[in-house]
Short mmCIF file of C-alpha atoms in Angstrom, two decimals:
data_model
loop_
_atom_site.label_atom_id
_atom_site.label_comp_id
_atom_site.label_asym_id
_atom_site.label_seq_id
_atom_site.Cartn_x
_atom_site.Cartn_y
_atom_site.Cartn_z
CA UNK G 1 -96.65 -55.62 -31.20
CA UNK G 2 -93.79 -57.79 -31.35
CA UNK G 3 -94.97 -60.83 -29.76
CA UNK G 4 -98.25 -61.17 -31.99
CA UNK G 5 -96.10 -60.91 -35.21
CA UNK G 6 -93.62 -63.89 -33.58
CA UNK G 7 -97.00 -65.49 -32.59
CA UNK G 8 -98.68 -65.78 -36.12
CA UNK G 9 -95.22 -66.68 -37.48
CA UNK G 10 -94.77 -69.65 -34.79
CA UNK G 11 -98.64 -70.47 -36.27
CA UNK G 12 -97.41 -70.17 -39.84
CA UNK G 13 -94.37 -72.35 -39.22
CA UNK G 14 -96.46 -75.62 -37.65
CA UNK G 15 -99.15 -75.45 -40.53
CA UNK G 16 -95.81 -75.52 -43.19
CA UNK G 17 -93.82 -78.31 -40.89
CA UNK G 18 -97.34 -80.13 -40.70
CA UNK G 19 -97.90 -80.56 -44.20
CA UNK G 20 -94.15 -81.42 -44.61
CA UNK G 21 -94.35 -83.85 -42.25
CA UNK G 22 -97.51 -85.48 -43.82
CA UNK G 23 -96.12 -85.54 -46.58
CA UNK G 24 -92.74 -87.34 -45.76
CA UNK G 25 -94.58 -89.86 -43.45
CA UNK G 26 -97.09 -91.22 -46.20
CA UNK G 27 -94.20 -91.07 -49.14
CA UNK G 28 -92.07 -93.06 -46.20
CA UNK G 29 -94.72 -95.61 -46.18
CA UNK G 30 -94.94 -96.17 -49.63
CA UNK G 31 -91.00 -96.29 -50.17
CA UNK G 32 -91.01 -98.99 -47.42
CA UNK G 33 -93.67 -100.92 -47.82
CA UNK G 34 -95.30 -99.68 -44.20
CA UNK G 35 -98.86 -99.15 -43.93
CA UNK G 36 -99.27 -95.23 -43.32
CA UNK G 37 -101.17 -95.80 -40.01
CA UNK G 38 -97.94 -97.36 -38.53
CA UNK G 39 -95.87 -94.45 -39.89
CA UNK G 40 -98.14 -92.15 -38.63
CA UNK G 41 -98.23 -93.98 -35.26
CA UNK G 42 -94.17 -93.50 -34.91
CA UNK G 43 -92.54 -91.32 -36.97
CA UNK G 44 -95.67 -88.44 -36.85
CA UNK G 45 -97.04 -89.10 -33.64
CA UNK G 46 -93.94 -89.11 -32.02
CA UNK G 47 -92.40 -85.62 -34.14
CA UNK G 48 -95.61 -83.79 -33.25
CA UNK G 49 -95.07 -84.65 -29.61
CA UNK G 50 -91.76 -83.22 -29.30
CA UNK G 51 -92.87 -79.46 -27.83
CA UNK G 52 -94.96 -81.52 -25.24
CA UNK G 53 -91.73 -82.95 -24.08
CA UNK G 54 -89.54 -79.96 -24.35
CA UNK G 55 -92.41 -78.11 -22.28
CA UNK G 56 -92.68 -80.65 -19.52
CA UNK G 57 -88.72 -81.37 -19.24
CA UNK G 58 -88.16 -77.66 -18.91
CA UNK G 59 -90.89 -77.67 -16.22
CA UNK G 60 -88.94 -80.26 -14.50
CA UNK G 61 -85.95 -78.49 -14.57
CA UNK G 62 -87.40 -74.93 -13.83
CA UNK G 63 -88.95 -77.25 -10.65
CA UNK G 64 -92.53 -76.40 -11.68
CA UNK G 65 -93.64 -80.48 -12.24
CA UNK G 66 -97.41 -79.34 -11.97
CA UNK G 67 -96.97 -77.65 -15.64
CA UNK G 68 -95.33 -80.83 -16.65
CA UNK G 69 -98.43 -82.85 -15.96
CA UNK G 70 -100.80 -79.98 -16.83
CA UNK G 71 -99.21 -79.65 -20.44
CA UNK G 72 -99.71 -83.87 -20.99
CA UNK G 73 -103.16 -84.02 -19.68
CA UNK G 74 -104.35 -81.09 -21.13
CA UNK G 75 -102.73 -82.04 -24.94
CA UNK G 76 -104.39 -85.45 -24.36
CA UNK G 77 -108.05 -84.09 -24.16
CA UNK G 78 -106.97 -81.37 -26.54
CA UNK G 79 -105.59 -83.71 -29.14
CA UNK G 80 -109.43 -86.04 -28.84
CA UNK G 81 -111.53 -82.81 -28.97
CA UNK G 82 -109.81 -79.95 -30.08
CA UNK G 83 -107.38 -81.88 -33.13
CA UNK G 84 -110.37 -83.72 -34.54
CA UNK G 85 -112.90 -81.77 -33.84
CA UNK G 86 -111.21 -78.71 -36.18
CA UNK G 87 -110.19 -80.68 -38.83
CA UNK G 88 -113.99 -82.45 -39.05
CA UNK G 89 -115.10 -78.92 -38.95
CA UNK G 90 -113.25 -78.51 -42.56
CA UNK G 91 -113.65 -82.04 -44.27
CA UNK G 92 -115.48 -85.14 -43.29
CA UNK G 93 -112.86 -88.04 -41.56
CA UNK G 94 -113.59 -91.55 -43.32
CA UNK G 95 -112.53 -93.53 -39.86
CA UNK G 96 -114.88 -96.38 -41.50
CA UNK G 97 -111.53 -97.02 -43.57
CA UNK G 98 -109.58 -97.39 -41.02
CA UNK G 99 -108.52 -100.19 -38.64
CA UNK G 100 -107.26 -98.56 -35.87
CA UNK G 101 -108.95 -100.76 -33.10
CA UNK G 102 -105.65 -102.27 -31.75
CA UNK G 103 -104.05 -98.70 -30.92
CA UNK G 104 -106.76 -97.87 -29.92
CA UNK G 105 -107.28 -100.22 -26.88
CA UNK G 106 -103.44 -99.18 -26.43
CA UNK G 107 -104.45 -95.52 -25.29
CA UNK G 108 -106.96 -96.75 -23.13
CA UNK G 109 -104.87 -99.08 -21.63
CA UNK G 110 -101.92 -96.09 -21.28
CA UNK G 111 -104.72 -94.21 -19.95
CA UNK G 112 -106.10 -96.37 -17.38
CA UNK G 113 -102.27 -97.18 -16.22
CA UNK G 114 -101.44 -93.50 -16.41
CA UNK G 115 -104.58 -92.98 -13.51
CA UNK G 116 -103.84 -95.94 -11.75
CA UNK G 117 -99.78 -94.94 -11.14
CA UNK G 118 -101.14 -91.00 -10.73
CA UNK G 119 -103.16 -92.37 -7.54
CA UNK G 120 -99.77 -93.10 -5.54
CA UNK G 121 -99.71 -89.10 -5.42
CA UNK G 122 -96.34 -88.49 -7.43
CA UNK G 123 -94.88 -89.94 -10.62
CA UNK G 124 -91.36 -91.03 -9.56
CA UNK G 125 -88.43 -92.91 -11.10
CA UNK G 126 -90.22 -96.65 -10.73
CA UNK G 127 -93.45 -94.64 -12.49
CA UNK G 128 -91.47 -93.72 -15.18
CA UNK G 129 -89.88 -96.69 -15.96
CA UNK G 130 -93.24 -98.57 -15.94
CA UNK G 131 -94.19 -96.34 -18.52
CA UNK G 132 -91.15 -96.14 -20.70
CA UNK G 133 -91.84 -99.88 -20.42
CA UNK G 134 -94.99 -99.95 -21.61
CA UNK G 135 -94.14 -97.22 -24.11
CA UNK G 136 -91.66 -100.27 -25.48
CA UNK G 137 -93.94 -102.53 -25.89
CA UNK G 138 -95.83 -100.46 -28.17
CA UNK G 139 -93.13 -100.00 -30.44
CA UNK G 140 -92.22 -103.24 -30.74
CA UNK G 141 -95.89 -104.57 -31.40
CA UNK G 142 -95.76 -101.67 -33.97
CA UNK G 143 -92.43 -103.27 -36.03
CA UNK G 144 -94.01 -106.64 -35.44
CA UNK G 145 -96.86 -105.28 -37.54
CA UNK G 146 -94.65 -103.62 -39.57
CA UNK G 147 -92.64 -107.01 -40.65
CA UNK G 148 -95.79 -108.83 -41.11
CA UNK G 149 -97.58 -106.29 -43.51
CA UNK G 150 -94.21 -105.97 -45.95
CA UNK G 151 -94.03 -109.84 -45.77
CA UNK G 152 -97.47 -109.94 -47.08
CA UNK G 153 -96.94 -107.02 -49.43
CA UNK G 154 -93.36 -107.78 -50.70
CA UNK G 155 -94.13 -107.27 -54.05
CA UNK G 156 -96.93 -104.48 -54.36
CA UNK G 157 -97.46 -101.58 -52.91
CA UNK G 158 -99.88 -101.81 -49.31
CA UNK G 159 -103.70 -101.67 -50.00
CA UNK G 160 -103.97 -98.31 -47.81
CA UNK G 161 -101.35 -96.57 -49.16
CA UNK G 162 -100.83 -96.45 -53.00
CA UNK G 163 -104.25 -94.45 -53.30
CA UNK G 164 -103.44 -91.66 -51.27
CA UNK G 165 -103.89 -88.54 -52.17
CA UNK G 166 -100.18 -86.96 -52.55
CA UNK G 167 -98.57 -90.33 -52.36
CA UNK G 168 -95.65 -90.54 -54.85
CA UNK G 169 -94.06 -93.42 -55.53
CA UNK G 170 -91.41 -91.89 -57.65
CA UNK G 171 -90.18 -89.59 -54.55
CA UNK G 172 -86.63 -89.57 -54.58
CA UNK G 173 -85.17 -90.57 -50.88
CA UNK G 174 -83.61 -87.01 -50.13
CA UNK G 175 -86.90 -85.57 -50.46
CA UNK G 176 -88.81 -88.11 -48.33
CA UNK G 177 -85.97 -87.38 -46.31
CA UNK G 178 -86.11 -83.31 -46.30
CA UNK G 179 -89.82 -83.36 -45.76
CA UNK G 180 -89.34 -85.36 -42.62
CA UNK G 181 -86.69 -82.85 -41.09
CA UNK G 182 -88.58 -80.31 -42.09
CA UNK G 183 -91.90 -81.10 -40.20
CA UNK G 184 -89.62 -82.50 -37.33
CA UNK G 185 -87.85 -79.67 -37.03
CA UNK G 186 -90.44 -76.99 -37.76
CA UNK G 187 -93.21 -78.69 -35.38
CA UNK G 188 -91.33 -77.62 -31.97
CA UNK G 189 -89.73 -74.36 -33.41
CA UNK G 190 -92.82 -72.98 -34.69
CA UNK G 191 -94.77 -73.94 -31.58
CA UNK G 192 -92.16 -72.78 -29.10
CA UNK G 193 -92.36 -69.53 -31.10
CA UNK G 194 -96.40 -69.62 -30.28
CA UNK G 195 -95.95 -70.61 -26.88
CA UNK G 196 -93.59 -67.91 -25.89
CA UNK G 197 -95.11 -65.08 -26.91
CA UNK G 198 -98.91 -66.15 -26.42
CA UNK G 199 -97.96 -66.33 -22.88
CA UNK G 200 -96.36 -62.94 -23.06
CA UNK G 201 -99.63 -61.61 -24.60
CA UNK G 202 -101.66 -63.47 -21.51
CA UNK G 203 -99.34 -62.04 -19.20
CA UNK G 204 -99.85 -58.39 -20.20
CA UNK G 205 -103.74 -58.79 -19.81
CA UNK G 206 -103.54 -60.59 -16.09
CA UNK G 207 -103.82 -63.79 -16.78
CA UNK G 208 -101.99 -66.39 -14.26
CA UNK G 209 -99.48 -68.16 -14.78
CA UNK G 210 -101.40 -71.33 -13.21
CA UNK G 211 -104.33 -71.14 -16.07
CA UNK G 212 -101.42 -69.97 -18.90
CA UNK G 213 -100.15 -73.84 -17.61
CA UNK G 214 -103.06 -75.58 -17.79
CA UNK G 215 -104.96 -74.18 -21.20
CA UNK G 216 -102.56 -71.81 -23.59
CA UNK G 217 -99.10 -73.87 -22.93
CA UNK G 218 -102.00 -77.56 -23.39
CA UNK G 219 -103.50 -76.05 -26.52
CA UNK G 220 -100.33 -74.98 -27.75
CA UNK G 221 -98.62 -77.87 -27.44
CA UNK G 222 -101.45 -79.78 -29.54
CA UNK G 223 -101.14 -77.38 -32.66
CA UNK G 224 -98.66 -79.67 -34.09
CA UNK G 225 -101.00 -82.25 -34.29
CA UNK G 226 -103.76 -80.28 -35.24
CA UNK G 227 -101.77 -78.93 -37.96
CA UNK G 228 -100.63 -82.15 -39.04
CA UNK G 229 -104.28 -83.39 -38.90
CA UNK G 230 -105.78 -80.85 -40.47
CA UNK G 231 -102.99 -81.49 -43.59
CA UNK G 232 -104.32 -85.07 -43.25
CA UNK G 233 -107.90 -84.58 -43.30
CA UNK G 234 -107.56 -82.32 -46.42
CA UNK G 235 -105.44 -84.51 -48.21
CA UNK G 236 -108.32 -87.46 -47.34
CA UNK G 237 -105.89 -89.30 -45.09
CA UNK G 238 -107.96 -90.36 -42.27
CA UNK G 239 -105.96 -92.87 -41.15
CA UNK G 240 -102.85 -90.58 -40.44
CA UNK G 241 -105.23 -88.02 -38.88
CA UNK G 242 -106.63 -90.62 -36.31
CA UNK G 243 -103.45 -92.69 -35.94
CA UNK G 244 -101.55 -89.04 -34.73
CA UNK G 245 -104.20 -88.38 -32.38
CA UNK G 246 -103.91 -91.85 -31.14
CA UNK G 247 -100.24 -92.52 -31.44
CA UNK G 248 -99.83 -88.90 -29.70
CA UNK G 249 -101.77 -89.33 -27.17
CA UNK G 250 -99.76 -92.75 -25.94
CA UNK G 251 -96.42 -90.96 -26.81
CA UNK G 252 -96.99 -88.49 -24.56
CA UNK G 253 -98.38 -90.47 -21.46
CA UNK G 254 -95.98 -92.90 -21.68
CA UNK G 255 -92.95 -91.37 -23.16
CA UNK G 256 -93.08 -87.98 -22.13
CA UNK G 257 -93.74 -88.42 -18.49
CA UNK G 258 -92.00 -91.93 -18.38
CA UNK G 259 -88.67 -89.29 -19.66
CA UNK G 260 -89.84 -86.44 -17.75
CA UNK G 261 -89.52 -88.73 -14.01
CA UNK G 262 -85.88 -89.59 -15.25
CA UNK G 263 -85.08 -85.33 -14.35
CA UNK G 264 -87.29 -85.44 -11.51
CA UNK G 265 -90.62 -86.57 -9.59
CA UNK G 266 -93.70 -85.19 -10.79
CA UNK G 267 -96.02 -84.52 -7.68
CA UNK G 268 -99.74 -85.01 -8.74
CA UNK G 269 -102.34 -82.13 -7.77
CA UNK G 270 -105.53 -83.22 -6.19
CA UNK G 271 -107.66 -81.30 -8.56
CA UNK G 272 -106.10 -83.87 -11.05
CA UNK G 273 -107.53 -87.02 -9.70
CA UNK G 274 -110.27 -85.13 -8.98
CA UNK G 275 -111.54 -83.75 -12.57
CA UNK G 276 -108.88 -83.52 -15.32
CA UNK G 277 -107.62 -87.08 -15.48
CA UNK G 278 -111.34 -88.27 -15.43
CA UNK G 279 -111.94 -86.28 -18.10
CA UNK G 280 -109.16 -87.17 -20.42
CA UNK G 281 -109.86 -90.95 -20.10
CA UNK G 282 -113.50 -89.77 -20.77
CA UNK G 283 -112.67 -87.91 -24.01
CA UNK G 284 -110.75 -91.07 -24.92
CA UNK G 285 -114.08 -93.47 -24.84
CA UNK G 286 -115.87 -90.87 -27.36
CA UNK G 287 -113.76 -92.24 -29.92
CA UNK G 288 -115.47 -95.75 -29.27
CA UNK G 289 -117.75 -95.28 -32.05
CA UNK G 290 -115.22 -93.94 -34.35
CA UNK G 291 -112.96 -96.60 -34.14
CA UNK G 292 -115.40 -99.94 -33.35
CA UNK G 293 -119.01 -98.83 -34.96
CA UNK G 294 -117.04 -97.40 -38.32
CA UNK G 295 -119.11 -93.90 -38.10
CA UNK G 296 -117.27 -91.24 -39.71
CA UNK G 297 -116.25 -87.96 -38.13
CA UNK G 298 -118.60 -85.16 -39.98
CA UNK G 299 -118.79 -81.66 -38.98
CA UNK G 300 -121.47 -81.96 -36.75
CA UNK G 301 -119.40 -84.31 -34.73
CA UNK G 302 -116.73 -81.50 -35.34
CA UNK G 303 -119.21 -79.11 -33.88
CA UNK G 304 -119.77 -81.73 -30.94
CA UNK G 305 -116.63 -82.20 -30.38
CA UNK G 306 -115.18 -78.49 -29.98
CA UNK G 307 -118.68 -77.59 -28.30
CA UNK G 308 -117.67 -80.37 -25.35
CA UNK G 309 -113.55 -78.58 -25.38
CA UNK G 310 -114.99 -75.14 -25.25
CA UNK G 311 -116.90 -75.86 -22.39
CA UNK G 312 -113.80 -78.21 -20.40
CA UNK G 313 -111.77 -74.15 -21.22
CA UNK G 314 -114.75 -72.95 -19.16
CA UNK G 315 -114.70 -75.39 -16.33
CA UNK G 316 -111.10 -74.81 -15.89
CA UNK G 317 -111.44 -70.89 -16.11
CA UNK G 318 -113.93 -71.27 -13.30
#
């Protein structure tokens, strides 16, 4: 009985640390002048990743490097599918407001470098530092972007920002502050928590520890950003739902794995280059007309979109 009371207490904990988090992150933006996407690019993206990279260091060190690669490529498509397709399921994402082209084209371009570097059959030290290099580079385009919008907007508050729903302007730093700690530090306690004893729970009805890997420990993983996105979408903040999808998605190729080589090599499974790593760069494109046609994301795309996860669970179960 135990580990479903610890498991809908780990799921209590990420949808309080989510709305924290959201909350810190768009008052952060307005305090410094950042537009909330970029925030929610960094600051969110990157918080909401952290049980992806204790999972997959852990994995490393526990020499089991196929869960480490499992638990990326798995949050990837679940963040795309599962992480919008929920929240669109509750309120309609206004993507047509957002400019989120740029990043975008980053996480395809992660993506495609991710596959390319996974075809030498193992992610080594060199791998990882190609990543962690390109992982740079994002950052620093991002506080490029970051000095040019607060040069432009040095005495009013950023056009994307001051109408945000929640936003307040009056929000004493130490609050800003808590709310930040809080989400960061309830995001990776509340899904370890989850984790844990949802695997316990598989364990007792014969599941394997191979498929535990590759969908509970992947979904998992993701419900920090899909509680911080659902927080988003309720709160009408499109642009920090999609830019943590998107800013997660390239933390956690390039970051987590780039770290993850650092412990260890990663050897790549066949099946991966086979199916899963197709189908996470294919997830990726649906977002196309999201991000360049300026469609919003309704519920039926919500339907559409955890209709085509539900049935990647069954391919994998098969």
């Amino acid at each position: 009985m135990m580990p479903w009371v610890l498991s809908v207490l780990g799921l209590l904990i990420l949808l309080l640390a989510g709305d924290a988090l959201v909350k810190g992150a768009v008052n952060l933006s307005l305090r410094l002048g950042v537009p909330a996407l970029v925030v929610s690019l960094t600051i969110v993206a990157f918080g909401t990743s952290a049980p992806e990279l204790l999972v997959s260091v852990k994995a490393i060190i526990d020499n089991a490097p196929g869960i480490a690669l499992g638990n990326v490529v798995g949050s990837n498509t679940a963040n795309i599918l599962l992480v919008l397709g929920v929240p669109a399921l509750l309120a309609t994402m206004h993507s047509s407001e957002c400019n989120t082209r740029k990043t975008f084209n980053m996480m395809i371009a992660a993506s495609v470098l991710f596959i390319v570097l996974a075809f030498r059959g193992v992610f080594d030290v060199w791998s990882g530092l190609i990543l962690l290099s390109g992982l740079s580079y994002v950052l620093y385009d991002a506080y490029r972007d970051t000095k040019e919008h607060r040069a432009r907007n040095s005495e009013a508050l950023p056009d994307d920002t001051e109408d945000l729903e929640g936003a307040d302007p009056s929000m004493p730093g130490w609050r800003i502050g808590f709310f930040l700690v809080l989400g960061l530090v309830g995001l990776p306690l509340g899904a370890s928590l989850l984790v844990d004893n949802a695997s316990i729970i598989a364990r007792a009805y014969g599941v394997s520890d191979t498929v535990i890997g590759l969908t509970l420990v992947a979904i998992g993983t993701s419900l920090p950003e899909l509680a911080t996105t659902v927080m988003a979408a309720l709160r009408r903040q499109a642009d920090v739902a999609l830019g943590n999808v998107i800013g997660s998605n390239i933390f956690n190729l390039l970051g987590i794995i780039g770290i993850a080589t650092l412990i260890g090599p990663i050897e790549v499974d066949p099946e991966f280059l086979r199916f899963d790593l197709w189908v996470m760069l294919g997830v990726s494109l649906l977002l196309f007309p999201f991000v360049y046609l300026g469609w919003d994301i309704t519920r039926r795309w919500g339907v559409v979109l955890c209709a085509v996860y539900a049935a990647y669970l069954a391919a994998i179960l098969v």
